[in-house]
């Protein structure tokens, strides 16, 4: 069973609505489901009609939801590192270290790294605290960067851990010459080694248990972005799931709508040519009436996503 599903794509194509509808559908099938948003401009709570925070909360039977704040996660992560530093660096340099760490909270790299740590927490709990994790991703570029971070960060953390270990060996050698016995544990080194192990495990889970559903509307610009994203996902070793073409019009309109239908048919033909293989597939979702907010509306719309269903509790 694929335990992790990402919904990503260009901004404004409806990926939050489809991620929420998919999550509602799975919960109603009896699959314990957590749907989370990693988009800084959260709208998952609006779609579900619920007030959400970083911590998963119940929004229906078998359904949990959360909106992850990268900035809040970064603040928490820096506070943890600062606490370790108080036990690992000389007292006289601690104020400078603290100033540097406080400034780091506002760094985009720190925010993305902290967001990845929080996602790692949720992935580790998938299969235990819930059966399925559904991720409503930020627009394509942010999603791709987030998914590539484990591979990018692992060698960097290995280098930091190696340097830290060398420094500790020198300190212990000096202590031995002076007949002193320093502390044997090193919180900073332990944290670095633990983070490396968790990133390696996350990489493995994403490659084995995750699929990315790219969402687009039948227009040329979203199509071009979707094709580039598919290529980058392949390079990152993350598997592509069914591609979802959202808001497909129907009927025999005339005038402007008829021209739009002609454009849609051309885009759909290209999507099926590019993604219609057995490994991925293409799913079209029609232009639906209403705002599709709240669990009841989402459940009604979720029937269009039936082909994405993983095995239910009785089928697994």
mmCIF file with all atom_site columns, N, CA and C in Angstrom, residues 184-249:
data_model
loop_
_atom_site.group_PDB
_atom_site.id
_atom_site.type_symbol
_atom_site.label_atom_id
_atom_site.label_alt_id
_atom_site.label_comp_id
_atom_site.label_asym_id
_atom_site.label_entity_id
_atom_site.label_seq_id
_atom_site.pdbx_PDB_ins_code
_atom_site.Cartn_x
_atom_site.Cartn_y
_atom_site.Cartn_z
_atom_site.occupancy
_atom_site.B_iso_or_equiv
_atom_site.pdbx_formal_charge
_atom_site.auth_seq_id
_atom_site.auth_comp_id
_atom_site.auth_asym_id
_atom_site.auth_atom_id
_atom_site.pdbx_PDB_model_num
ATOM 1   N N  . UNK A 1 184 ? 31.777  13.033 28.147  1.00 0.00 ? 184 UNK A N  1
ATOM 2   C CA . UNK A 1 184 ? 31.878  12.015 27.102  1.00 0.00 ? 184 UNK A CA 1
ATOM 3   C C  . UNK A 1 184 ? 30.819  12.183 26.017  1.00 0.00 ? 184 UNK A C  1
ATOM 4   N N  . UNK A 1 185 ? 29.661  12.714 26.394  1.00 0.00 ? 185 UNK A N  1
ATOM 5   C CA . UNK A 1 185 ? 28.603  12.872 25.390  1.00 0.00 ? 185 UNK A CA 1
ATOM 6   C C  . UNK A 1 185 ? 28.706  14.252 24.733  1.00 0.00 ? 185 UNK A C  1
ATOM 7   N N  . UNK A 1 186 ? 28.243  14.340 23.527  1.00 0.00 ? 186 UNK A N  1
ATOM 8   C CA . UNK A 1 186 ? 28.267  15.585 22.774  1.00 0.00 ? 186 UNK A CA 1
ATOM 9   C C  . UNK A 1 186 ? 26.883  15.766 22.154  1.00 0.00 ? 186 UNK A C  1
ATOM 10  N N  . UNK A 1 187 ? 26.027  16.617 22.763  1.00 0.00 ? 187 UNK A N  1
ATOM 11  C CA . UNK A 1 187 ? 24.655  16.764 22.256  1.00 0.00 ? 187 UNK A CA 1
ATOM 12  C C  . UNK A 1 187 ? 24.597  17.200 20.801  1.00 0.00 ? 187 UNK A C  1
ATOM 13  N N  . UNK A 1 188 ? 25.485  18.097 20.386  1.00 0.00 ? 188 UNK A N  1
ATOM 14  C CA . UNK A 1 188 ? 25.464  18.570 19.001  1.00 0.00 ? 188 UNK A CA 1
ATOM 15  C C  . UNK A 1 188 ? 25.786  17.438 18.030  1.00 0.00 ? 188 UNK A C  1
ATOM 16  N N  . UNK A 1 189 ? 26.818  16.657 18.349  1.00 0.00 ? 189 UNK A N  1
ATOM 17  C CA . UNK A 1 189 ? 27.195  15.546 17.480  1.00 0.00 ? 189 UNK A CA 1
ATOM 18  C C  . UNK A 1 189 ? 26.082  14.498 17.436  1.00 0.00 ? 189 UNK A C  1
ATOM 19  N N  . UNK A 1 190 ? 25.507  14.198 18.590  1.00 0.00 ? 190 UNK A N  1
ATOM 20  C CA . UNK A 1 190 ? 24.426  13.225 18.634  1.00 0.00 ? 190 UNK A CA 1
ATOM 21  C C  . UNK A 1 190 ? 23.235  13.688 17.797  1.00 0.00 ? 190 UNK A C  1
ATOM 22  N N  . UNK A 1 191 ? 22.925  14.997 17.859  1.00 0.00 ? 191 UNK A N  1
ATOM 23  C CA . UNK A 1 191 ? 21.806  15.523 17.078  1.00 0.00 ? 191 UNK A CA 1
ATOM 24  C C  . UNK A 1 191 ? 22.097  15.435 15.580  1.00 0.00 ? 191 UNK A C  1
ATOM 25  N N  . UNK A 1 192 ? 23.330  15.760 15.187  1.00 0.00 ? 192 UNK A N  1
ATOM 26  C CA . UNK A 1 192 ? 23.702  15.674 13.774  1.00 0.00 ? 192 UNK A CA 1
ATOM 27  C C  . UNK A 1 192 ? 23.614  14.246 13.258  1.00 0.00 ? 192 UNK A C  1
ATOM 28  N N  . UNK A 1 193 ? 24.131  13.295 14.049  1.00 0.00 ? 193 UNK A N  1
ATOM 29  C CA . UNK A 1 193 ? 24.091  11.899 13.618  1.00 0.00 ? 193 UNK A CA 1
ATOM 30  C C  . UNK A 1 193 ? 22.663  11.370 13.554  1.00 0.00 ? 193 UNK A C  1
ATOM 31  N N  . UNK A 1 194 ? 21.826  11.790 14.507  1.00 0.00 ? 194 UNK A N  1
ATOM 32  C CA . UNK A 1 194 ? 20.432  11.365 14.505  1.00 0.00 ? 194 UNK A CA 1
ATOM 33  C C  . UNK A 1 194 ? 19.694  11.943 13.300  1.00 0.00 ? 194 UNK A C  1
ATOM 34  N N  . UNK A 1 195 ? 20.000  13.203 12.985  1.00 0.00 ? 195 UNK A N  1
ATOM 35  C CA . UNK A 1 195 ? 19.323  13.826 11.840  1.00 0.00 ? 195 UNK A CA 1
ATOM 36  C C  . UNK A 1 195 ? 19.739  13.164 10.528  1.00 0.00 ? 195 UNK A C  1
ATOM 37  N N  . UNK A 1 196 ? 21.008  12.791 10.430  1.00 0.00 ? 196 UNK A N  1
ATOM 38  C CA . UNK A 1 196 ? 21.462  12.092 9.226   1.00 0.00 ? 196 UNK A CA 1
ATOM 39  C C  . UNK A 1 196 ? 20.707  10.775 9.059   1.00 0.00 ? 196 UNK A C  1
ATOM 40  N N  . UNK A 1 197 ? 20.565  10.030 10.147  1.00 0.00 ? 197 UNK A N  1
ATOM 41  C CA . UNK A 1 197 ? 19.862  8.746  10.083  1.00 0.00 ? 197 UNK A CA 1
ATOM 42  C C  . UNK A 1 197 ? 18.396  8.941  9.671   1.00 0.00 ? 197 UNK A C  1
ATOM 43  N N  . UNK A 1 198 ? 17.761  9.989  10.217  1.00 0.00 ? 198 UNK A N  1
ATOM 44  C CA . UNK A 1 198 ? 16.356  10.241 9.900   1.00 0.00 ? 198 UNK A CA 1
ATOM 45  C C  . UNK A 1 198 ? 16.184  10.660 8.442   1.00 0.00 ? 198 UNK A C  1
ATOM 46  N N  . UNK A 1 199 ? 17.113  11.456 7.915   1.00 0.00 ? 199 UNK A N  1
ATOM 47  C CA . UNK A 1 199 ? 17.032  11.867 6.518   1.00 0.00 ? 199 UNK A CA 1
ATOM 48  C C  . UNK A 1 199 ? 17.198  10.678 5.580   1.00 0.00 ? 199 UNK A C  1
ATOM 49  N N  . UNK A 1 200 ? 18.115  9.789  5.919   1.00 0.00 ? 200 UNK A N  1
ATOM 50  C CA . UNK A 1 200 ? 18.304  8.585  5.106   1.00 0.00 ? 200 UNK A CA 1
ATOM 51  C C  . UNK A 1 200 ? 17.044  7.720  5.116   1.00 0.00 ? 200 UNK A C  1
ATOM 52  N N  . UNK A 1 201 ? 16.408  7.615  6.293   1.00 0.00 ? 201 UNK A N  1
ATOM 53  C CA . UNK A 1 201 ? 15.172  6.835  6.387   1.00 0.00 ? 201 UNK A CA 1
ATOM 54  C C  . UNK A 1 201 ? 14.050  7.513  5.602   1.00 0.00 ? 201 UNK A C  1
ATOM 55  N N  . UNK A 1 202 ? 14.004  8.858  5.639   1.00 0.00 ? 202 UNK A N  1
ATOM 56  C CA . UNK A 1 202 ? 12.984  9.591  4.886   1.00 0.00 ? 202 UNK A CA 1
ATOM 57  C C  . UNK A 1 202 ? 13.160  9.374  3.393   1.00 0.00 ? 202 UNK A C  1
ATOM 58  N N  . UNK A 1 203 ? 14.401  9.446  2.918   1.00 0.00 ? 203 UNK A N  1
ATOM 59  C CA . UNK A 1 203 ? 14.660  9.186  1.505   1.00 0.00 ? 203 UNK A CA 1
ATOM 60  C C  . UNK A 1 203 ? 14.115  7.827  1.089   1.00 0.00 ? 203 UNK A C  1
ATOM 61  N N  . UNK A 1 204 ? 14.371  6.830  1.919   1.00 0.00 ? 204 UNK A N  1
ATOM 62  C CA . UNK A 1 204 ? 13.915  5.476  1.611   1.00 0.00 ? 204 UNK A CA 1
ATOM 63  C C  . UNK A 1 204 ? 12.389  5.405  1.579   1.00 0.00 ? 204 UNK A C  1
ATOM 64  N N  . UNK A 1 205 ? 11.727  6.037  2.559   1.00 0.00 ? 205 UNK A N  1
ATOM 65  C CA . UNK A 1 205 ? 10.262  6.010  2.599   1.00 0.00 ? 205 UNK A CA 1
ATOM 66  C C  . UNK A 1 205 ? 9.664   6.711  1.382   1.00 0.00 ? 205 UNK A C  1
ATOM 67  N N  . UNK A 1 206 ? 10.233  7.852  0.995   1.00 0.00 ? 206 UNK A N  1
ATOM 68  C CA . UNK A 1 206 ? 9.692   8.595  -0.140  1.00 0.00 ? 206 UNK A CA 1
ATOM 69  C C  . UNK A 1 206 ? 9.819   7.789  -1.428  1.00 0.00 ? 206 UNK A C  1
ATOM 70  N N  . UNK A 1 207 ? 10.904  7.058  -1.562  1.00 0.00 ? 207 UNK A N  1
ATOM 71  C CA . UNK A 1 207 ? 11.108  6.274  -2.783  1.00 0.00 ? 207 UNK A CA 1
ATOM 72  C C  . UNK A 1 207 ? 10.246  5.017  -2.813  1.00 0.00 ? 207 UNK A C  1
ATOM 73  N N  . UNK A 1 208 ? 9.985   4.446  -1.647  1.00 0.00 ? 208 UNK A N  1
ATOM 74  C CA . UNK A 1 208 ? 9.250   3.183  -1.603  1.00 0.00 ? 208 UNK A CA 1
ATOM 75  C C  . UNK A 1 208 ? 7.747   3.367  -1.418  1.00 0.00 ? 208 UNK A C  1
ATOM 76  N N  . UNK A 1 209 ? 7.351   4.346  -0.597  1.00 0.00 ? 209 UNK A N  1
ATOM 77  C CA . UNK A 1 209 ? 5.958   4.445  -0.155  1.00 0.00 ? 209 UNK A CA 1
ATOM 78  C C  . UNK A 1 209 ? 5.206   5.656  -0.682  1.00 0.00 ? 209 UNK A C  1
ATOM 79  N N  . UNK A 1 210 ? 5.859   6.540  -1.434  1.00 0.00 ? 210 UNK A N  1
ATOM 80  C CA . UNK A 1 210 ? 5.222   7.801  -1.830  1.00 0.00 ? 210 UNK A CA 1
ATOM 81  C C  . UNK A 1 210 ? 4.927   7.857  -3.323  1.00 0.00 ? 210 UNK A C  1
ATOM 82  N N  . UNK A 1 211 ? 3.881   8.578  -3.666  1.00 0.00 ? 211 UNK A N  1
ATOM 83  C CA . UNK A 1 211 ? 3.571   8.932  -5.039  1.00 0.00 ? 211 UNK A CA 1
ATOM 84  C C  . UNK A 1 211 ? 3.191   10.411 -5.070  1.00 0.00 ? 211 UNK A C  1
ATOM 85  N N  . UNK A 1 212 ? 3.545   11.072 -6.161  1.00 0.00 ? 212 UNK A N  1
ATOM 86  C CA . UNK A 1 212 ? 3.192   12.478 -6.343  1.00 0.00 ? 212 UNK A CA 1
ATOM 87  C C  . UNK A 1 212 ? 2.144   12.570 -7.442  1.00 0.00 ? 212 UNK A C  1
ATOM 88  N N  . UNK A 1 213 ? 1.003   13.147 -7.110  1.00 0.00 ? 213 UNK A N  1
ATOM 89  C CA . UNK A 1 213 ? -0.034  13.409 -8.102  1.00 0.00 ? 213 UNK A CA 1
ATOM 90  C C  . UNK A 1 213 ? 0.090   14.872 -8.535  1.00 0.00 ? 213 UNK A C  1
ATOM 91  N N  . UNK A 1 214 ? 0.511   15.097 -9.757  1.00 0.00 ? 214 UNK A N  1
ATOM 92  C CA . UNK A 1 214 ? 0.598   16.452 -10.279 1.00 0.00 ? 214 UNK A CA 1
ATOM 93  C C  . UNK A 1 214 ? -0.775  16.876 -10.786 1.00 0.00 ? 214 UNK A C  1
ATOM 94  N N  . UNK A 1 215 ? -1.183  18.072 -10.387 1.00 0.00 ? 215 UNK A N  1
ATOM 95  C CA . UNK A 1 215 ? -2.500  18.600 -10.737 1.00 0.00 ? 215 UNK A CA 1
ATOM 96  C C  . UNK A 1 215 ? -2.311  19.764 -11.711 1.00 0.00 ? 215 UNK A C  1
ATOM 97  N N  . UNK A 1 216 ? -3.127  19.797 -12.741 1.00 0.00 ? 216 UNK A N  1
ATOM 98  C CA . UNK A 1 216 ? -3.111  20.921 -13.674 1.00 0.00 ? 216 UNK A CA 1
ATOM 99  C C  . UNK A 1 216 ? -4.513  21.173 -14.175 1.00 0.00 ? 216 UNK A C  1
ATOM 100 N N  . UNK A 1 217 ? -4.720  22.350 -14.750 1.00 0.00 ? 217 UNK A N  1
ATOM 101 C CA . UNK A 1 217 ? -5.940  22.631 -15.497 1.00 0.00 ? 217 UNK A CA 1
ATOM 102 C C  . UNK A 1 217 ? -5.582  22.540 -16.971 1.00 0.00 ? 217 UNK A C  1
ATOM 103 N N  . UNK A 1 218 ? -6.558  22.302 -17.854 1.00 0.00 ? 218 UNK A N  1
ATOM 104 C CA . UNK A 1 218 ? -6.226  22.067 -19.259 1.00 0.00 ? 218 UNK A CA 1
ATOM 105 C C  . UNK A 1 218 ? -5.848  23.345 -20.016 1.00 0.00 ? 218 UNK A C  1
ATOM 106 N N  . UNK A 1 219 ? -4.699  23.889 -19.643 1.00 0.00 ? 219 UNK A N  1
ATOM 107 C CA . UNK A 1 219 ? -4.140  25.076 -20.298 1.00 0.00 ? 219 UNK A CA 1
ATOM 108 C C  . UNK A 1 219 ? -2.667  24.827 -20.553 1.00 0.00 ? 219 UNK A C  1
ATOM 109 N N  . UNK A 1 220 ? -2.087  25.561 -21.499 1.00 0.00 ? 220 UNK A N  1
ATOM 110 C CA . UNK A 1 220 ? -0.725  25.268 -21.939 1.00 0.00 ? 220 UNK A CA 1
ATOM 111 C C  . UNK A 1 220 ? 0.338   25.574 -20.876 1.00 0.00 ? 220 UNK A C  1
ATOM 112 N N  . UNK A 1 221 ? 0.195   26.673 -20.142 1.00 0.00 ? 221 UNK A N  1
ATOM 113 C CA . UNK A 1 221 ? 1.222   27.007 -19.144 1.00 0.00 ? 221 UNK A CA 1
ATOM 114 C C  . UNK A 1 221 ? 1.274   25.981 -18.001 1.00 0.00 ? 221 UNK A C  1
ATOM 115 N N  . UNK A 1 222 ? 0.136   25.621 -17.396 1.00 0.00 ? 222 UNK A N  1
ATOM 116 C CA . UNK A 1 222 ? 0.192   24.541 -16.397 1.00 0.00 ? 222 UNK A CA 1
ATOM 117 C C  . UNK A 1 222 ? 0.724   23.228 -16.958 1.00 0.00 ? 222 UNK A C  1
ATOM 118 N N  . UNK A 1 223 ? 0.404   22.927 -18.225 1.00 0.00 ? 223 UNK A N  1
ATOM 119 C CA . UNK A 1 223 ? 0.925   21.712 -18.848 1.00 0.00 ? 223 UNK A CA 1
ATOM 120 C C  . UNK A 1 223 ? 2.447   21.748 -18.929 1.00 0.00 ? 223 UNK A C  1
ATOM 121 N N  . UNK A 1 224 ? 3.015   22.878 -19.371 1.00 0.00 ? 224 UNK A N  1
ATOM 122 C CA . UNK A 1 224 ? 4.473   22.994 -19.488 1.00 0.00 ? 224 UNK A CA 1
ATOM 123 C C  . UNK A 1 224 ? 5.132   22.816 -18.119 1.00 0.00 ? 224 UNK A C  1
ATOM 124 N N  . UNK A 1 225 ? 4.541   23.415 -17.068 1.00 0.00 ? 225 UNK A N  1
ATOM 125 C CA . UNK A 1 225 ? 5.112   23.287 -15.723 1.00 0.00 ? 225 UNK A CA 1
ATOM 126 C C  . UNK A 1 225 ? 5.001   21.845 -15.228 1.00 0.00 ? 225 UNK A C  1
ATOM 127 N N  . UNK A 1 226 ? 3.910   21.188 -15.548 1.00 0.00 ? 226 UNK A N  1
ATOM 128 C CA . UNK A 1 226 ? 3.711   19.800 -15.135 1.00 0.00 ? 226 UNK A CA 1
ATOM 129 C C  . UNK A 1 226 ? 4.740   18.879 -15.783 1.00 0.00 ? 226 UNK A C  1
ATOM 130 N N  . UNK A 1 227 ? 5.023   19.085 -17.054 1.00 0.00 ? 227 UNK A N  1
ATOM 131 C CA . UNK A 1 227 ? 6.006   18.253 -17.745 1.00 0.00 ? 227 UNK A CA 1
ATOM 132 C C  . UNK A 1 227 ? 7.398   18.443 -17.148 1.00 0.00 ? 227 UNK A C  1
ATOM 133 N N  . UNK A 1 228 ? 7.755   19.692 -16.845 1.00 0.00 ? 228 UNK A N  1
ATOM 134 C CA . UNK A 1 228 ? 9.067   19.933 -16.211 1.00 0.00 ? 228 UNK A CA 1
ATOM 135 C C  . UNK A 1 228 ? 9.123   19.278 -14.833 1.00 0.00 ? 228 UNK A C  1
ATOM 136 N N  . UNK A 1 229 ? 8.045   19.402 -14.074 1.00 0.00 ? 229 UNK A N  1
ATOM 137 C CA . UNK A 1 229 ? 8.017   18.808 -12.733 1.00 0.00 ? 229 UNK A CA 1
ATOM 138 C C  . UNK A 1 229 ? 8.165   17.298 -12.795 1.00 0.00 ? 229 UNK A C  1
ATOM 139 N N  . UNK A 1 230 ? 7.517   16.666 -13.747 1.00 0.00 ? 230 UNK A N  1
ATOM 140 C CA . UNK A 1 230 ? 7.616   15.210 -13.887 1.00 0.00 ? 230 UNK A CA 1
ATOM 141 C C  . UNK A 1 230 ? 9.057   14.792 -14.147 1.00 0.00 ? 230 UNK A C  1
ATOM 142 N N  . UNK A 1 231 ? 9.752   15.552 -15.000 1.00 0.00 ? 231 UNK A N  1
ATOM 143 C CA . UNK A 1 231 ? 11.159  15.235 -15.289 1.00 0.00 ? 231 UNK A CA 1
ATOM 144 C C  . UNK A 1 231 ? 12.024  15.376 -14.032 1.00 0.00 ? 231 UNK A C  1
ATOM 145 N N  . UNK A 1 232 ? 11.776  16.435 -13.251 1.00 0.00 ? 232 UNK A N  1
ATOM 146 C CA . UNK A 1 232 ? 12.573  16.668 -12.036 1.00 0.00 ? 232 UNK A CA 1
ATOM 147 C C  . UNK A 1 232 ? 12.276  15.630 -10.967 1.00 0.00 ? 232 UNK A C  1
ATOM 148 N N  . UNK A 1 233 ? 11.024  15.195 -10.869 1.00 0.00 ? 233 UNK A N  1
ATOM 149 C CA . UNK A 1 233 ? 10.688  14.139 -9.913  1.00 0.00 ? 233 UNK A CA 1
ATOM 150 C C  . UNK A 1 233 ? 11.413  12.847 -10.268 1.00 0.00 ? 233 UNK A C  1
ATOM 151 N N  . UNK A 1 234 ? 11.483  12.543 -11.550 1.00 0.00 ? 234 UNK A N  1
ATOM 152 C CA . UNK A 1 234 ? 12.197  11.338 -11.986 1.00 0.00 ? 234 UNK A CA 1
ATOM 153 C C  . UNK A 1 234 ? 13.664  11.421 -11.616 1.00 0.00 ? 234 UNK A C  1
ATOM 154 N N  . UNK A 1 235 ? 14.265  12.609 -11.789 1.00 0.00 ? 235 UNK A N  1
ATOM 155 C CA . UNK A 1 235 ? 15.678  12.786 -11.425 1.00 0.00 ? 235 UNK A CA 1
ATOM 156 C C  . UNK A 1 235 ? 15.879  12.613 -9.926  1.00 0.00 ? 235 UNK A C  1
ATOM 157 N N  . UNK A 1 236 ? 14.892  13.017 -9.121  1.00 0.00 ? 236 UNK A N  1
ATOM 158 C CA . UNK A 1 236 ? 14.996  12.905 -7.664  1.00 0.00 ? 236 UNK A CA 1
ATOM 159 C C  . UNK A 1 236 ? 14.659  11.509 -7.161  1.00 0.00 ? 236 UNK A C  1
ATOM 160 N N  . UNK A 1 237 ? 14.228  10.611 -8.054  1.00 0.00 ? 237 UNK A N  1
ATOM 161 C CA . UNK A 1 237 ? 13.903  9.255  -7.639  1.00 0.00 ? 237 UNK A CA 1
ATOM 162 C C  . UNK A 1 237 ? 12.568  9.120  -6.950  1.00 0.00 ? 237 UNK A C  1
ATOM 163 N N  . UNK A 1 238 ? 11.674  10.109 -7.111  1.00 0.00 ? 238 UNK A N  1
ATOM 164 C CA . UNK A 1 238 ? 10.342  10.059 -6.507  1.00 0.00 ? 238 UNK A CA 1
ATOM 165 C C  . UNK A 1 238 ? 9.337   9.666  -7.588  1.00 0.00 ? 238 UNK A C  1
ATOM 166 N N  . UNK A 1 239 ? 8.475   8.720  -7.290  1.00 0.00 ? 239 UNK A N  1
ATOM 167 C CA . UNK A 1 239 ? 7.566   8.166  -8.291  1.00 0.00 ? 239 UNK A CA 1
ATOM 168 C C  . UNK A 1 239 ? 6.366   9.070  -8.543  1.00 0.00 ? 239 UNK A C  1
ATOM 169 N N  . UNK A 1 240 ? 5.981   9.139  -9.799  1.00 0.00 ? 240 UNK A N  1
ATOM 170 C CA . UNK A 1 240 ? 4.822   9.924  -10.204 1.00 0.00 ? 240 UNK A CA 1
ATOM 171 C C  . UNK A 1 240 ? 3.584   9.038  -10.184 1.00 0.00 ? 240 UNK A C  1
ATOM 172 N N  . UNK A 1 241 ? 2.526   9.557  -9.555  1.00 0.00 ? 241 UNK A N  1
ATOM 173 C CA . UNK A 1 241 ? 1.249   8.872  -9.589  1.00 0.00 ? 241 UNK A CA 1
ATOM 174 C C  . UNK A 1 241 ? 0.403   9.399  -10.739 1.00 0.00 ? 241 UNK A C  1
ATOM 175 N N  . UNK A 1 242 ? -0.876  9.111  -10.714 1.00 0.00 ? 242 UNK A N  1
ATOM 176 C CA . UNK A 1 242 ? -1.764  9.581  -11.774 1.00 0.00 ? 242 UNK A CA 1
ATOM 177 C C  . UNK A 1 242 ? -1.741  11.109 -11.839 1.00 0.00 ? 242 UNK A C  1
ATOM 178 N N  . UNK A 1 243 ? -1.694  11.636 -13.040 1.00 0.00 ? 243 UNK A N  1
ATOM 179 C CA . UNK A 1 243 ? -1.761  13.080 -13.264 1.00 0.00 ? 243 UNK A CA 1
ATOM 180 C C  . UNK A 1 243 ? -3.236  13.479 -13.314 1.00 0.00 ? 243 UNK A C  1
ATOM 181 N N  . UNK A 1 244 ? -3.597  14.541 -12.572 1.00 0.00 ? 244 UNK A N  1
ATOM 182 C CA . UNK A 1 244 ? -4.994  14.948 -12.456 1.00 0.00 ? 244 UNK A CA 1
ATOM 183 C C  . UNK A 1 244 ? -5.235  16.225 -13.251 1.00 0.00 ? 244 UNK A C  1
ATOM 184 N N  . UNK A 1 245 ? -6.087  16.137 -14.256 1.00 0.00 ? 245 UNK A N  1
ATOM 185 C CA . UNK A 1 245 ? -6.469  17.313 -15.034 1.00 0.00 ? 245 UNK A CA 1
ATOM 186 C C  . UNK A 1 245 ? -7.786  17.814 -14.463 1.00 0.00 ? 245 UNK A C  1
ATOM 187 N N  . UNK A 1 246 ? -7.757  18.966 -13.838 1.00 0.00 ? 246 UNK A N  1
ATOM 188 C CA . UNK A 1 246 ? -8.889  19.491 -13.080 1.00 0.00 ? 246 UNK A CA 1
ATOM 189 C C  . UNK A 1 246 ? -9.665  20.524 -13.904 1.00 0.00 ? 246 UNK A C  1
ATOM 190 N N  . UNK A 1 247 ? -10.955 20.673 -13.562 1.00 0.00 ? 247 UNK A N  1
ATOM 191 C CA . UNK A 1 247 ? -11.821 21.707 -14.146 1.00 0.00 ? 247 UNK A CA 1
ATOM 192 C C  . UNK A 1 247 ? -11.955 21.564 -15.666 1.00 0.00 ? 247 UNK A C  1
ATOM 193 N N  . UNK A 1 248 ? -12.183 20.355 -16.109 1.00 0.00 ? 248 UNK A N  1
ATOM 194 C CA . UNK A 1 248 ? -12.390 20.111 -17.529 1.00 0.00 ? 248 UNK A CA 1
ATOM 195 C C  . UNK A 1 248 ? -13.844 20.425 -17.861 1.00 0.00 ? 248 UNK A C  1
ATOM 196 N N  . UNK A 1 249 ? -14.067 21.335 -18.807 1.00 0.00 ? 249 UNK A N  1
ATOM 197 C CA . UNK A 1 249 ? -15.423 21.749 -19.174 1.00 0.00 ? 249 UNK A CA 1
ATOM 198 C C  . UNK A 1 249 ? -16.094 20.669 -20.018 1.00 0.00 ? 249 UNK A C  1
#
